[in-house]
Coordinates of C-alpha atoms in Angstrom, one line a residue:
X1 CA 47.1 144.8 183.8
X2 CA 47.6 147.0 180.7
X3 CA 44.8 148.0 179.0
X4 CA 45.0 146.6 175.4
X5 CA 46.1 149.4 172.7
X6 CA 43.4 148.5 170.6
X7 CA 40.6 148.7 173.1
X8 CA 41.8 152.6 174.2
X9 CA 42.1 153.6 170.1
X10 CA 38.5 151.8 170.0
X11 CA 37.4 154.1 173.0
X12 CA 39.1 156.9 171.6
X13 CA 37.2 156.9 168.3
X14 CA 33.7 156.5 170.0
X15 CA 34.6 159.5 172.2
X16 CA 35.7 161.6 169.3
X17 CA 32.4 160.0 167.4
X18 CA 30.4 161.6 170.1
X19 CA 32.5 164.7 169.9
X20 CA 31.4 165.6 166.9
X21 CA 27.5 165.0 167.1
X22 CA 27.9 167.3 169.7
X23 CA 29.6 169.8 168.0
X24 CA 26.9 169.3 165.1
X25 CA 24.2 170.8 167.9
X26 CA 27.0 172.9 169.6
X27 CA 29.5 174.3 167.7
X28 CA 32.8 174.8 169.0
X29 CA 34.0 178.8 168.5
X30 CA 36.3 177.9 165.6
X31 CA 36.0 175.6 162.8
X32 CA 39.7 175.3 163.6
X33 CA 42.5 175.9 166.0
X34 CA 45.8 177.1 165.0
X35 CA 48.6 178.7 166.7
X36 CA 50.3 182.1 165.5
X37 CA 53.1 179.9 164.3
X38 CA 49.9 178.1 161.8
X39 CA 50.5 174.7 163.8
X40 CA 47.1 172.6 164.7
X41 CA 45.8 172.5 168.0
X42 CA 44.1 169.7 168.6
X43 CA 41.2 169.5 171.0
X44 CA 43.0 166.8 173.4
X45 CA 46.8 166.4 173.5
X46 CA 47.1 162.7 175.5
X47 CA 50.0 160.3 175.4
X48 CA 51.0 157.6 172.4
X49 CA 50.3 154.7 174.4
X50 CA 47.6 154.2 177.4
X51 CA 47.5 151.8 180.3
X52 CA 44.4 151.2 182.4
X53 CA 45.7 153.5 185.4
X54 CA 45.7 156.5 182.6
X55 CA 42.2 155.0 181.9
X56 CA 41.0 155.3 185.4
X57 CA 42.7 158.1 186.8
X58 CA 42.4 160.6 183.3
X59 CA 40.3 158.9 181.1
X60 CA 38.5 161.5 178.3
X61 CA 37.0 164.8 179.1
X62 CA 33.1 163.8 179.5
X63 CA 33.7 160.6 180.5
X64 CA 34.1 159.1 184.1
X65 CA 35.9 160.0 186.2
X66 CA 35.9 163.5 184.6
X67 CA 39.4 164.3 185.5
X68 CA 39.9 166.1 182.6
X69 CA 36.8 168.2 182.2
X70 CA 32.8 167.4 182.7
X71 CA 32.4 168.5 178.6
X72 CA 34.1 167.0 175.3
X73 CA 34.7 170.3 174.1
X74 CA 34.9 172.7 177.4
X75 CA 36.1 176.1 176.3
X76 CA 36.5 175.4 172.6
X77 CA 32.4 175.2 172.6
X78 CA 31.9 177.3 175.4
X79 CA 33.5 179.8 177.4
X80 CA 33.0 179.6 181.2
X81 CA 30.0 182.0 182.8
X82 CA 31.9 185.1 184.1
X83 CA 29.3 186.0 186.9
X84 CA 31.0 189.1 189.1
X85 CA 29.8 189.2 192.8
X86 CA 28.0 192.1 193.4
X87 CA 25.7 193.4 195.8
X88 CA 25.8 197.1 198.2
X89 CA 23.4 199.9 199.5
X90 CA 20.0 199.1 198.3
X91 CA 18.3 197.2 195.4
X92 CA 18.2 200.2 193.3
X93 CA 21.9 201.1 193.2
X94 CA 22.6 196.9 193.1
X95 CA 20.5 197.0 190.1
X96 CA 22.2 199.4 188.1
X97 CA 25.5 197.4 188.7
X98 CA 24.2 194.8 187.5
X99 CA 22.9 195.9 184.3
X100 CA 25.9 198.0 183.9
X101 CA 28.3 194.8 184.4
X102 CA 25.6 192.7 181.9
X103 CA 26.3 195.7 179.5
X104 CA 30.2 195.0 179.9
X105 CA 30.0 191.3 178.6
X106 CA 29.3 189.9 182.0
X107 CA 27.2 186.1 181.4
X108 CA 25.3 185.8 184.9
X109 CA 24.6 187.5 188.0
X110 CA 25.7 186.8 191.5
X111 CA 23.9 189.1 194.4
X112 CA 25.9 189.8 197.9
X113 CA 23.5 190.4 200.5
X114 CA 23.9 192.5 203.5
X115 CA 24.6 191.0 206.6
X116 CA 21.2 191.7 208.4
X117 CA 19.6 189.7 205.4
X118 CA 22.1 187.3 205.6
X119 CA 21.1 186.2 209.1
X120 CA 17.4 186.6 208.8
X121 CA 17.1 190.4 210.1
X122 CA 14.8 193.3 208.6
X123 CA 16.7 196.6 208.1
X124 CA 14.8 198.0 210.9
X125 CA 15.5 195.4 213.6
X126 CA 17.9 196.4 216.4
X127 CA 20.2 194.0 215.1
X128 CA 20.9 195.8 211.9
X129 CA 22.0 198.4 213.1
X130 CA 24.9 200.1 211.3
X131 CA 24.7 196.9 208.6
X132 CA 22.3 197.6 206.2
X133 CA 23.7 197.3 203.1
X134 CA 27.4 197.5 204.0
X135 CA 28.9 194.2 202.9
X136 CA 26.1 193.5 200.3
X137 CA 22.5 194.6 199.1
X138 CA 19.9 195.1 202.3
X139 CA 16.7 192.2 201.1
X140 CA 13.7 193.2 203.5
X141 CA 10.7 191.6 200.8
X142 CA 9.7 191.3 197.9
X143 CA 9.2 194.8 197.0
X144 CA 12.9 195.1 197.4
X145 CA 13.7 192.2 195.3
X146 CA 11.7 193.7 192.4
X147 CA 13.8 196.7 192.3
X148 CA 16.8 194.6 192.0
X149 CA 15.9 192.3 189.1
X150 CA 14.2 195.2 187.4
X151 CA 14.7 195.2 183.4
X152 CA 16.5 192.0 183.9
X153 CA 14.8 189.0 182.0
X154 CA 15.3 186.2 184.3
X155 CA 14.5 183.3 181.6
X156 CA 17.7 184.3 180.2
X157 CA 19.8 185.2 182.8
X158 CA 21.3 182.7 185.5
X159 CA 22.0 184.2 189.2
X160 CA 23.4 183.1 191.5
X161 CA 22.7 184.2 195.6
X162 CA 25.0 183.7 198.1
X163 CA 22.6 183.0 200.8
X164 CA 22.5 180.4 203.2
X165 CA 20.5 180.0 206.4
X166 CA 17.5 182.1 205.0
X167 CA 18.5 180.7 201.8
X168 CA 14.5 179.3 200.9
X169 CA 13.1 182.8 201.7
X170 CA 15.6 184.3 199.1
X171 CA 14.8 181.8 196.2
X172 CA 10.9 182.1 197.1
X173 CA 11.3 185.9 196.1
X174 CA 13.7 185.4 193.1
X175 CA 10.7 182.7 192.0
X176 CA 7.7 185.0 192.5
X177 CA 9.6 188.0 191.1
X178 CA 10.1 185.8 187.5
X179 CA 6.2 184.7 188.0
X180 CA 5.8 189.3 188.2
X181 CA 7.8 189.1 184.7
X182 CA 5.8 185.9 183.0
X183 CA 8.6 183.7 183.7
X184 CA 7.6 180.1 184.9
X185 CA 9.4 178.5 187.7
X186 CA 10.4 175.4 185.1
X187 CA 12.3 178.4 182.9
X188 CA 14.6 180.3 185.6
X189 CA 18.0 179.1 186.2
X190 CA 20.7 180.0 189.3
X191 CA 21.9 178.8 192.3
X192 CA 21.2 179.2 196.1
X193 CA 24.4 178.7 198.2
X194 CA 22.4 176.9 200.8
X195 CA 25.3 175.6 202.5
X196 CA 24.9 175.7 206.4
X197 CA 27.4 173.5 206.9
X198 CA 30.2 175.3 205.9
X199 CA 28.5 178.3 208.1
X200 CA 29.0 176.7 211.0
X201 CA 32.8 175.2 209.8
X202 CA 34.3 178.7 208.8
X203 CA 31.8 181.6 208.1
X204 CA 29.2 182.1 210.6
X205 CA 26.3 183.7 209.2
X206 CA 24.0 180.6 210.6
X207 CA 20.8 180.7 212.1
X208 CA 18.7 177.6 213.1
X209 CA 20.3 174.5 214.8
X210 CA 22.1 172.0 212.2
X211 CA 18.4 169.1 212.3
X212 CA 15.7 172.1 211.3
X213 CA 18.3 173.5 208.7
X214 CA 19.0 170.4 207.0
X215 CA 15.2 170.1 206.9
X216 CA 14.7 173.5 204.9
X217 CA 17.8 172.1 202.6
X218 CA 16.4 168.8 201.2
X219 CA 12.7 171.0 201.1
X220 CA 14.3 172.9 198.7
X221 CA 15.8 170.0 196.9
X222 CA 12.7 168.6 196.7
X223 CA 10.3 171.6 196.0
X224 CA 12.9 172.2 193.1
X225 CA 13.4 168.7 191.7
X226 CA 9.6 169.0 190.7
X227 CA 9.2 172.6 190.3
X228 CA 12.2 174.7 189.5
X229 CA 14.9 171.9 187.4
X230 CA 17.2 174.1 186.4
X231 CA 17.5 175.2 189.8
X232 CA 20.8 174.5 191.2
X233 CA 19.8 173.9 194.4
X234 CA 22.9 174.2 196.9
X235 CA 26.9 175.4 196.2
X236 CA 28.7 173.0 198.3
X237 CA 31.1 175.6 199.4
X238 CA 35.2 175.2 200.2
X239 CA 35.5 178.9 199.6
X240 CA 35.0 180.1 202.8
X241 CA 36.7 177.5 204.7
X242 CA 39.6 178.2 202.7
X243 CA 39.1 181.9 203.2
X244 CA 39.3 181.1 206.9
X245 CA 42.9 179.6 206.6
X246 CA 42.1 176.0 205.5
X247 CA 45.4 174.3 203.3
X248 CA 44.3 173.3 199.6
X249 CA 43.3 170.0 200.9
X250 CA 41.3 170.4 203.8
X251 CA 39.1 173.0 201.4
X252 CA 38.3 169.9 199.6
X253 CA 37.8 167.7 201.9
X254 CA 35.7 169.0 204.1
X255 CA 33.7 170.9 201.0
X256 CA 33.2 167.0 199.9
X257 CA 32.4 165.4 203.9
X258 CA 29.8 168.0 203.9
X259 CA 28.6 166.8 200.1
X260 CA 27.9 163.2 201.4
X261 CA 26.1 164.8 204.3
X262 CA 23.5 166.6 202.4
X263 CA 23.4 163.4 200.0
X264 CA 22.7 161.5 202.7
X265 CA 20.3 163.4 204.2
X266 CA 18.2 163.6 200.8
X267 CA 18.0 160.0 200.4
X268 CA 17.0 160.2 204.3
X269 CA 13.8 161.8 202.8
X270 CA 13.0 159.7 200.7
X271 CA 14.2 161.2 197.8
X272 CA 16.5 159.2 194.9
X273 CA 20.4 160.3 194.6
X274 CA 19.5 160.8 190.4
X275 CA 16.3 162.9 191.2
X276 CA 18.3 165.9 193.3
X277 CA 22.2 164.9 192.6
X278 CA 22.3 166.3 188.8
X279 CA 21.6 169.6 190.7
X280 CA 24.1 169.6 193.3
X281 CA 27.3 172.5 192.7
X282 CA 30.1 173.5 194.6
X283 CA 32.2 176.4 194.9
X284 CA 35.8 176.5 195.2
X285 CA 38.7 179.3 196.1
X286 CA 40.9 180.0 193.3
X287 CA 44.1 180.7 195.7
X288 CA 47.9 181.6 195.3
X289 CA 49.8 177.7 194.6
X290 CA 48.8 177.7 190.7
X291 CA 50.2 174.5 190.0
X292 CA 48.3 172.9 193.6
X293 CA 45.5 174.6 193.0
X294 CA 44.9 173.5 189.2
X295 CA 45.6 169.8 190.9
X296 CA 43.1 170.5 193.0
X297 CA 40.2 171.2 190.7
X298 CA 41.0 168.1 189.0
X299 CA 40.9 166.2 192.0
X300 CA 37.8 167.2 193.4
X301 CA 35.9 166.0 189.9
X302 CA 37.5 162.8 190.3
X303 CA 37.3 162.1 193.9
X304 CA 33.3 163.4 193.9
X305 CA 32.6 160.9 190.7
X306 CA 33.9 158.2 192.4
X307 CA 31.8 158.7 195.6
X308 CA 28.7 159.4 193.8
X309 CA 29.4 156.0 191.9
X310 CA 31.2 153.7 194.2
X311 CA 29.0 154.8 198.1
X312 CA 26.1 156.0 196.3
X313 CA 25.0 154.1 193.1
X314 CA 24.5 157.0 191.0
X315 CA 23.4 156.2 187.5
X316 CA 23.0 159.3 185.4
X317 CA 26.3 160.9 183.8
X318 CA 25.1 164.7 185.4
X319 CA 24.8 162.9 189.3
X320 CA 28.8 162.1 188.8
X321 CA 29.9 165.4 187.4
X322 CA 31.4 168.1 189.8
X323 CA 30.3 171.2 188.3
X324 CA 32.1 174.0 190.4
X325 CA 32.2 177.8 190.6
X326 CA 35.2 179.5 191.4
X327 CA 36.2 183.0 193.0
X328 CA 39.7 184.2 193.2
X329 CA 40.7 184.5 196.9
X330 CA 39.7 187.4 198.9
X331 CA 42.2 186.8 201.7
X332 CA 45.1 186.9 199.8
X333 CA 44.1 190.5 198.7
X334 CA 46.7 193.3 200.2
X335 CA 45.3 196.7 201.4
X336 CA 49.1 197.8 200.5
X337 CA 49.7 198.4 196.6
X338 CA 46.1 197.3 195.6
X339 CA 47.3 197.6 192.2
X340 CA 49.1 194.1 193.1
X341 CA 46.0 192.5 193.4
X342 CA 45.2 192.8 189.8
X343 CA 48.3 190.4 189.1
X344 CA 47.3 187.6 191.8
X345 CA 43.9 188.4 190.4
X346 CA 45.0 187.1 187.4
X347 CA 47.0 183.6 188.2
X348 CA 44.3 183.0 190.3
X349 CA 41.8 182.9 187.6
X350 CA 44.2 181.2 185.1
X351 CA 44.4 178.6 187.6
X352 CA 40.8 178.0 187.7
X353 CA 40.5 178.2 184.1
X354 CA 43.1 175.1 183.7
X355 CA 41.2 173.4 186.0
X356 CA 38.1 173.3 184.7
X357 CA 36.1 175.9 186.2
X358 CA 32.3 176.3 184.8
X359 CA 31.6 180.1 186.2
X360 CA 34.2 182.7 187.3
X361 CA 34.1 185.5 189.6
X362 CA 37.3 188.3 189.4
X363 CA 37.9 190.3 192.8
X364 CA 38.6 194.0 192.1
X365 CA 41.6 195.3 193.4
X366 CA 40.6 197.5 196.1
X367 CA 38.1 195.1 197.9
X368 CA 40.5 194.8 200.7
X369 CA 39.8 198.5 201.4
X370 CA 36.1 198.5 200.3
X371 CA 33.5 197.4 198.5
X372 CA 34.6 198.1 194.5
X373 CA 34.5 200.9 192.3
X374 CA 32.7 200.9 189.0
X375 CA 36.5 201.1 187.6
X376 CA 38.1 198.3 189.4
X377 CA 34.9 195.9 189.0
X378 CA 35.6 196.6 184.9
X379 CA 39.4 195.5 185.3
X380 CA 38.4 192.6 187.1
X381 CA 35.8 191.7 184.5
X382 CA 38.3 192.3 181.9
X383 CA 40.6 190.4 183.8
X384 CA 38.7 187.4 182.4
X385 CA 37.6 189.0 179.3
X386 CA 41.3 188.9 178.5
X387 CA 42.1 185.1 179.6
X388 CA 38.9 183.8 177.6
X389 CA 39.7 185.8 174.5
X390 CA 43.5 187.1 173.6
X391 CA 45.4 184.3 175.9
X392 CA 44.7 180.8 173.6
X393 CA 44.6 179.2 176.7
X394 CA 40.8 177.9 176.0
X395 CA 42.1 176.5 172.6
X396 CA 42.3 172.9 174.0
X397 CA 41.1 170.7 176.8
X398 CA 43.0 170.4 180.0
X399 CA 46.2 172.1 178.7
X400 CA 48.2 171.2 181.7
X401 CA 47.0 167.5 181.9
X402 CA 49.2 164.6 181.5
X403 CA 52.0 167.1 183.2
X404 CA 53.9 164.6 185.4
X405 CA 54.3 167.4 188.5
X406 CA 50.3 168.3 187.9
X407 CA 49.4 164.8 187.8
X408 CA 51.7 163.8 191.1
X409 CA 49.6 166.6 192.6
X410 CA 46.0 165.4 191.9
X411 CA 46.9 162.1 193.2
X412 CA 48.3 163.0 196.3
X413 CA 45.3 165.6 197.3
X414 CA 43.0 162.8 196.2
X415 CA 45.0 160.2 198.5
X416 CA 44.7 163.5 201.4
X417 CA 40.9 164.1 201.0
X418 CA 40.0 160.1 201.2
X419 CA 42.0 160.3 204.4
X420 CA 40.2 163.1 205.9
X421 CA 36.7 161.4 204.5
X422 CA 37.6 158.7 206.5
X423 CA 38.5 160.5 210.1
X424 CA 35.1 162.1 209.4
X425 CA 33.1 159.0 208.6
X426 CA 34.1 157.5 211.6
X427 CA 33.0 160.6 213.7
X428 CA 29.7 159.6 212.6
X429 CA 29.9 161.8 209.5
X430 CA 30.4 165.8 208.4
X431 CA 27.0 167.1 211.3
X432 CA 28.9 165.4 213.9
X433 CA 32.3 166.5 213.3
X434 CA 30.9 170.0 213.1
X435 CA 29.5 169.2 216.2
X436 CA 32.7 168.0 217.7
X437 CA 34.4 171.0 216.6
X438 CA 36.9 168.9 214.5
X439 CA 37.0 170.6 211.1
X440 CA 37.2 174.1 212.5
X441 CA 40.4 173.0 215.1
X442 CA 41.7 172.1 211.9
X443 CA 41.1 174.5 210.1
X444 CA 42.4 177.2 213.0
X445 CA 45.6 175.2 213.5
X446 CA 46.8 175.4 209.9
X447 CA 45.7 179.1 210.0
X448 CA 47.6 179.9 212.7
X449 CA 50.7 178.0 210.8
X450 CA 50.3 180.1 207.5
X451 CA 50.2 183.6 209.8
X452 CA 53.2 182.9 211.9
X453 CA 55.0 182.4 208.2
X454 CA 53.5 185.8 206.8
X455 CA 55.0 187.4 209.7
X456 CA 58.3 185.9 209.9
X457 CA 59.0 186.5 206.7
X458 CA 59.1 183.4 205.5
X459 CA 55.6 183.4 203.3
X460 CA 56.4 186.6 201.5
X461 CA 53.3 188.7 200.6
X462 CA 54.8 191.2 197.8
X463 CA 54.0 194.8 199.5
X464 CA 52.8 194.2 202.7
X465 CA 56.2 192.4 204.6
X466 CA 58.2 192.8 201.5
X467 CA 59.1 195.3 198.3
X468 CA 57.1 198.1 200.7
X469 CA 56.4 201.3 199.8
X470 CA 57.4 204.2 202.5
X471 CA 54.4 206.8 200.9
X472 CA 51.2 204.7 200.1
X473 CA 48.9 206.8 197.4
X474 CA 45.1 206.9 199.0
X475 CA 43.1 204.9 196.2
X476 CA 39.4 206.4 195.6
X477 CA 37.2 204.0 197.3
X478 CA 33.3 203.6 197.0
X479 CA 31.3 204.7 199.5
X480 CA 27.8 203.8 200.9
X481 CA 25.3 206.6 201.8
X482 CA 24.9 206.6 205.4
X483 CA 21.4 207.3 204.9
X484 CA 20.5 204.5 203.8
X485 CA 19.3 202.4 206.8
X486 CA 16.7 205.1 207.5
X487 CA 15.5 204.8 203.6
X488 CA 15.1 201.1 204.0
X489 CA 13.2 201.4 207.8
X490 CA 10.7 204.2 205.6
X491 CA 10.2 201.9 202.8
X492 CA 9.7 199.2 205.5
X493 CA 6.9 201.3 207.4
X494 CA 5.5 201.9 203.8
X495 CA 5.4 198.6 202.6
X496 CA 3.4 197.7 206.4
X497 CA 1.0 200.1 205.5
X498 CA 0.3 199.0 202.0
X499 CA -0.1 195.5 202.4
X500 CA -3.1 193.5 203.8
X501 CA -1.9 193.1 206.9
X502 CA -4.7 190.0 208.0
X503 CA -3.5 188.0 205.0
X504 CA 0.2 188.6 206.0
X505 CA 0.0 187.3 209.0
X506 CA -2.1 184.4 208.2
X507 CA 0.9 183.4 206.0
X508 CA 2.9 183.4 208.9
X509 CA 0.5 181.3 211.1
X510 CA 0.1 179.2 208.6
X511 CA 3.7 179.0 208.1
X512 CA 4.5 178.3 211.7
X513 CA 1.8 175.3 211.8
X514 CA 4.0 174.1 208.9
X515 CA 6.7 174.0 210.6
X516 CA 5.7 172.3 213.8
X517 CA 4.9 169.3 211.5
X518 CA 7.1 167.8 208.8
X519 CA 5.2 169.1 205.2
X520 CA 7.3 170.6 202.5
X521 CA 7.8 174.4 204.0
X522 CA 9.1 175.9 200.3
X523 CA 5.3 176.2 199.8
X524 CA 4.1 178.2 202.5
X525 CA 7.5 180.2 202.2
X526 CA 6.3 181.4 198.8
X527 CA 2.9 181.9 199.7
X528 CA 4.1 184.5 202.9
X529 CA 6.6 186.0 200.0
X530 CA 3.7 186.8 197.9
X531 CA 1.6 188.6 200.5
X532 CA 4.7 190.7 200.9
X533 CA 5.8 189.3 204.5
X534 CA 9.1 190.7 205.3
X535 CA 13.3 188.5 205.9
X536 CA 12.9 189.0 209.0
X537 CA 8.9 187.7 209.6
X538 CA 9.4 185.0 208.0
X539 CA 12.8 183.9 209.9
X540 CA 11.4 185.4 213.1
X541 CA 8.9 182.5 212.6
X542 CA 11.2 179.5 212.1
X543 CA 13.3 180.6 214.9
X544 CA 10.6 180.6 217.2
X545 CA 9.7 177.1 215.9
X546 CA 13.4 176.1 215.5
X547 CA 15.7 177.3 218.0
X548 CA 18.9 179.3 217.0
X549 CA 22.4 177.6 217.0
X550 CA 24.6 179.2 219.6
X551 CA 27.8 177.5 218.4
X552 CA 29.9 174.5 219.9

């Protein structure tokens, strides 16, 4: 039935009512918009006459079902947080990328951790060797995590850690280094990837078995709900899966499957969905099909509202919002011509920006040969620098909306994910169909599809199987000192020495006794942090109490 004219223009005029007490408290960046040509641009272009299905699938930006945008004003208020992923070599050298990318413009931090940290290992464990601090910065305690916030005042700066299975002993250090600084738990803000699902879908870097790991994650939603609320306490992560060789619609739907799983195993706590959901954010690949994947951002705000309504009751506005990080798309970067990369670079970004994103991260154009020079990782931060500022794009909300192509698209990845939701609920839900190995045959299969195009020709990749160059110029690459594991094992023996040694390892005992029963661990995590026991003590613990996961 059509929704009555009247009753949309009445909708309309509280919505822009609202607008403006918001813009009141939070100005928008212009008093007003205008083209080069002097024509108005108004903050929401939407059709003469509305039905009820534009009402429920569009409705207004703010409102439910948040197709259009999670704020009134998105970019016209406030520009997206352009938060670089960076991380190599050792806290020091990590740190003065930071606060030379902070200097550039950039709005938030994002760390990349080593691989030995990533998977609970000290620098000086046999298991690190020839990894520390290769694909991130090496983590070994707290002393280490000093030296790479240093000078940086965490009550105004957001990071975000892209950490996962030792993911509590990471924000236990970020919250004891802001108490070093005088900065209360209550005052940081970030985000702790915290997503072990996805680890065992598509990335790897797991530790524990799925049951003891979905413990640690709803300890840290609770511990945070009380302690730390402006926390963001997991990234419900597509990226990797469609890093991995996912299609645009399996990334959402399995990012989403594995949503309802931690949401469900929260309320199996004991805790309520408004108490922990207004904290939950995902992270989404910003990938090559603009158009599909501008749909798809759209989609997943409108398919997670409804779910977080409709299966779970939610009440507050914030527990139905997707708010989502993206990253431009890492396997789609080409070792041939890196100079190309800047350009997909680019869409990708724009694409994210159409759709909505709330934080950014650029890839540099040479990360498909190394880790990036201070040179690229400016272009890539200018990258956005450039979109936000000189490209008008940001001038209204949801540019692309009401587009009868985009629109077909967010409908028909929304009708795709619900059908993949389904397959999975009846599996028993996301833990089981990891279990099964379901999501990652699927994910292989359409892998394996996209590769046999690439080399046939038929998916053309623009310098790699076609437009080649015979004589490839060798780019200057950064490079890691390859003395740096034995700098980290010294500062390792060091710290050993300095620290009291009884109190350390009463931490850990009392942290093991923890674990054998079914108390809050994030406690006892922060105490061992503070007496300056190590990544690997503390993990070496829990997967002595736990178990580790040997795959499928």
């Amino acid at each position: 039935m059509a929704t009555d004219q009247t009753d949309f223009q009445k909708q309309f005029e509280e919505w822009k009512a609202f607008t403006e007490k918001l813009i009141a408290k939070y100005p928008e960046k212009k008093e007003v918009f205008k083209t080069s040509s002097g024509i108005d641009i108004e903050r929401l272009g939407h059709p003469e006459r509305v039905d009820q299905t534009y009402m429920d699938k569009l409705g207004l930006p703010g409102q439910y079902p948040y197709t259009r945008g999670i704020q009134p004003t998105m970019y016209r208020g406030r520009t997206w947080t352009m938060r670089q992923y960076a991380g190599f070599g050792s806290a020091e050298e990590t740190n003065k990328r930071f606060r030379y990318l902070l200097d550039q413009g950039q709005t938030g931090l994002s760390v990349a951790f080593d691989l030995p940290t990533q998977i609970g290992y000290d620098s000086d464990d046999m298991m690190a060797k020839g990894e520390v601090g290769k694909v991130g910065v090496a983590i070994d305690s707290l002393d280490d995590m000093e030296a790479l916030l240093r000078d940086i005042p965490l009550d105004k700066v957001s990071t975000s850690m892209t950490i996962n299975a030792p993911a509590s002993v990471l924000l236990a250090m970020y919250i004891v280094v802001a108490e070093k600084q005088g900065v209360s738990q209550q005052d940081i803000s970030g985000t702790i990837q915290n997503d072990i699902l996805k680890e065992y879908i598509a990335r790897g870097t797991y530790i524990f078995p799925p049951k003891p790991s979905m413990r640690l994650i709803t300890d840290i939603f609770a511990y945070c709900a009380e302690h730390v609320p402006r926390w963001n306490t997991i990234s419900i992560s597509g990226y990797h899966i469609r890093e991995a060789g996912s299609t645009a619609a399996q990334e959402l739907a399995f990012t989403i499957a594995n949503g309802i799983a931690y949401v469900d195993a929260a309320i199996a706590t004991g805790l309520k969905v408004d108490d922990f959901a207004p904290r939950l954010a995902f992270f989404f690949n910003g990938h090559n099909q603009f158009l599909e994947e501008v749909a798809k951002f759209r989609a997943a705000r409108r398919i997670w509202s409804k779910i977080m309504k409709e299966r779970y009751g939610a009440k507050k506005p914030k527990s139905l919002q997707l708010r989502f990080h993206t990253q431009v798309a890492g396997s789609t970067l080409t070792a041939q011509q890196p100079d190309n990369n800047i350009v997909r670079v680019t869409l990708q970004a724009l694409a994210a920006v159409f759709g909505g994103t709330q934080s950014l991260h650029t890839n540099a154009k040479d990360e498909a040969l190394a880790l990036p020079t201070e040179d690229s990782a400016r272009i890539a931060l200018r990258t956005q620098q450039i979109i936000a500022n000189e490209s008008g794009v940001t001038d209204t909300v949801d540019p692309l909306g009401g587009s009868y192509y985009i629109e077909q698209l967010t409908d028909e990845l929304e009708a795709y994910v619900f059908d993949y939701i389904q397959k999975i609920d009846d599996m028993g839900g996301a833990v089981s169909a990891v279990e099964q190995g379901y999501m990652q045959q699927e994910i292989h299969q359409a892998s394996y599809v996209t590769q046999k195009k690439i080399e046939s020709g038929e998916e053309v990749v623009v310098g790699m199987n076609k437009y080649k160059l015979d004589d490839e110029p060798k780019p200057e690459l950064h490079r890691i000192d390859p003395e740096l594991q034995r700098k980290q094992i010294e500062k390792l023996e060091t710290l050993r020495q300095k620290r009291d040694e009884s109190r350390a390892s009463a931490r850990l005992e009392e942290l093991r006794s923890g674990a054998k029963g079914d108390q809050n661990l994030m406690p006892l995590i922060i105490d061992c942090v503070r007496d300056y026991c190590t990544v690997g003590e503390i993990c070496g613990v829990l997967r002595e109490e736990f178990g580790e996961y040997t795959g499928i």
